[in-house]
Short mmCIF file of C-alpha atoms in Angstrom, two decimals:
data_model
loop_
_atom_site.label_atom_id
_atom_site.label_comp_id
_atom_site.label_asym_id
_atom_site.label_seq_id
_atom_site.Cartn_x
_atom_site.Cartn_y
_atom_site.Cartn_z
CA MET A 1353 73.79 144.85 94.11
CA ALA A 1354 71.50 147.75 95.10
CA ASP A 1355 69.80 145.29 97.59
CA ASP A 1356 73.04 145.41 99.73
CA ARG A 1357 72.91 149.16 100.04
CA LYS A 1358 71.41 150.98 102.98
CA ALA A 1359 71.40 154.46 104.55
CA THR A 1360 71.74 155.25 108.25
CA LEU A 1361 71.31 158.59 110.08
CA VAL A 1362 73.79 158.72 112.91
CA HIS A 1363 73.88 161.00 115.97
CA ILE A 1364 77.28 161.03 117.76
CA SER A 1365 77.65 162.69 121.20
CA GLY A 1366 80.57 163.27 123.48
CA ARG A 1367 83.73 165.42 122.76
CA VAL A 1368 83.14 165.47 119.02
CA GLN A 1369 83.43 169.19 118.10
CA GLY A 1370 86.76 170.89 117.89
CA VAL A 1371 88.56 167.76 117.18
CA SER A 1372 88.20 167.52 113.36
CA PHE A 1373 85.43 165.00 113.65
CA ARG A 1374 83.81 166.07 110.48
CA ILE A 1375 86.93 165.99 108.40
CA TRP A 1376 87.83 162.62 109.81
CA THR A 1377 84.36 161.35 109.09
CA LYS A 1378 84.55 162.50 105.36
CA THR A 1379 87.96 160.77 105.06
CA GLN A 1380 86.67 157.57 106.62
CA ALA A 1381 83.48 157.55 104.58
CA GLN A 1382 85.49 157.99 101.29
CA ARG A 1383 87.81 155.18 102.34
CA PHE A 1384 84.78 152.85 102.79
CA GLY A 1385 83.18 154.05 99.52
CA LEU A 1386 80.28 155.82 101.37
CA THR A 1387 78.17 158.68 100.35
CA GLY A 1388 76.28 161.19 102.57
CA TRP A 1389 77.07 164.12 104.73
CA VAL A 1390 78.18 165.21 108.23
CA ARG A 1391 77.47 168.37 110.24
CA ASN A 1392 77.98 169.86 113.60
CA GLU A 1393 74.86 170.43 115.82
CA ASP A 1394 74.26 173.32 118.11
CA ASP A 1395 74.29 171.05 121.20
CA GLY A 1396 77.96 170.02 120.59
CA SER A 1397 77.15 166.69 118.91
CA VAL A 1398 77.62 165.58 115.31
CA THR A 1399 75.05 164.15 112.85
CA ALA A 1400 75.94 162.12 109.75
CA LEU A 1401 73.96 160.42 107.04
CA ILE A 1402 76.03 157.46 105.71
CA ALA A 1403 74.94 155.36 102.68
CA GLY A 1404 76.59 152.51 100.85
CA GLN A 1405 77.10 148.78 100.97
CA ASP A 1406 75.79 147.25 104.17
CA ALA A 1407 79.23 146.01 105.29
CA ALA A 1408 80.81 149.45 104.65
CA VAL A 1409 78.05 151.07 106.64
CA SER A 1410 78.58 148.65 109.57
CA ALA A 1411 82.34 149.27 109.51
CA MET A 1412 81.80 153.02 109.55
CA LEU A 1413 79.37 152.70 112.47
CA GLU A 1414 82.15 150.90 114.46
CA GLN A 1415 84.64 153.53 113.49
CA PHE A 1416 82.43 156.30 114.88
CA TRP A 1417 83.13 154.99 118.42
CA ASN A 1418 86.77 155.69 117.97
CA GLY A 1419 86.67 158.98 116.09
CA PRO A 1420 89.80 161.06 115.46
CA VAL A 1421 92.58 161.69 118.03
CA GLY A 1422 91.22 163.94 120.67
CA ALA A 1423 87.60 162.82 120.36
CA SER A 1424 85.82 161.03 123.16
CA VAL A 1425 82.68 159.44 121.89
CA SER A 1426 79.96 158.76 124.56
CA SER A 1427 77.08 157.77 122.22
CA VAL A 1428 76.39 156.62 118.72
CA VAL A 1429 72.61 156.47 117.98
CA THR A 1430 71.43 155.19 114.63
CA LYS A 1431 68.19 155.46 112.76
CA GLN A 1432 67.32 153.95 109.36
CA ALA A 1433 67.19 156.44 106.60
CA SER A 1434 66.28 156.40 102.85
CA LEU A 1435 68.89 155.97 100.12
CA ASP A 1436 67.15 158.78 98.35
CA GLU A 1437 68.36 161.20 101.07
CA ALA A 1438 72.04 160.59 100.39
CA PRO A 1439 73.94 162.81 97.80
CA SER A 1440 76.19 161.12 95.22
CA ASP A 1441 79.43 162.07 97.14
CA PHE A 1442 80.27 162.71 100.76
CA ARG A 1443 80.07 166.24 102.02
CA ILE A 1444 80.71 168.30 105.11
CA THR A 1445 77.63 170.58 105.65
CA SER A 1446 77.05 173.47 108.08
#
């Protein structure tokens, strides 16, 4: 049901650039059936918009704390977003 869908903007800090975090995020998001995007930020963090079923979004938020091999996540901050902001697929943006 559409009522079970939500979108969340996520800001991930720590050692998250230079460890294939964006590629890992895209792979995980697709595995969970999520749409959205992920990008590197100038301050060394990563921002992602994830959208999909509530349970899948929650599972992805837990996965962000692990990240890919080589990552060391120190912070995962979330903010509610609009489903209208999410694309129909999952993209790595610049």
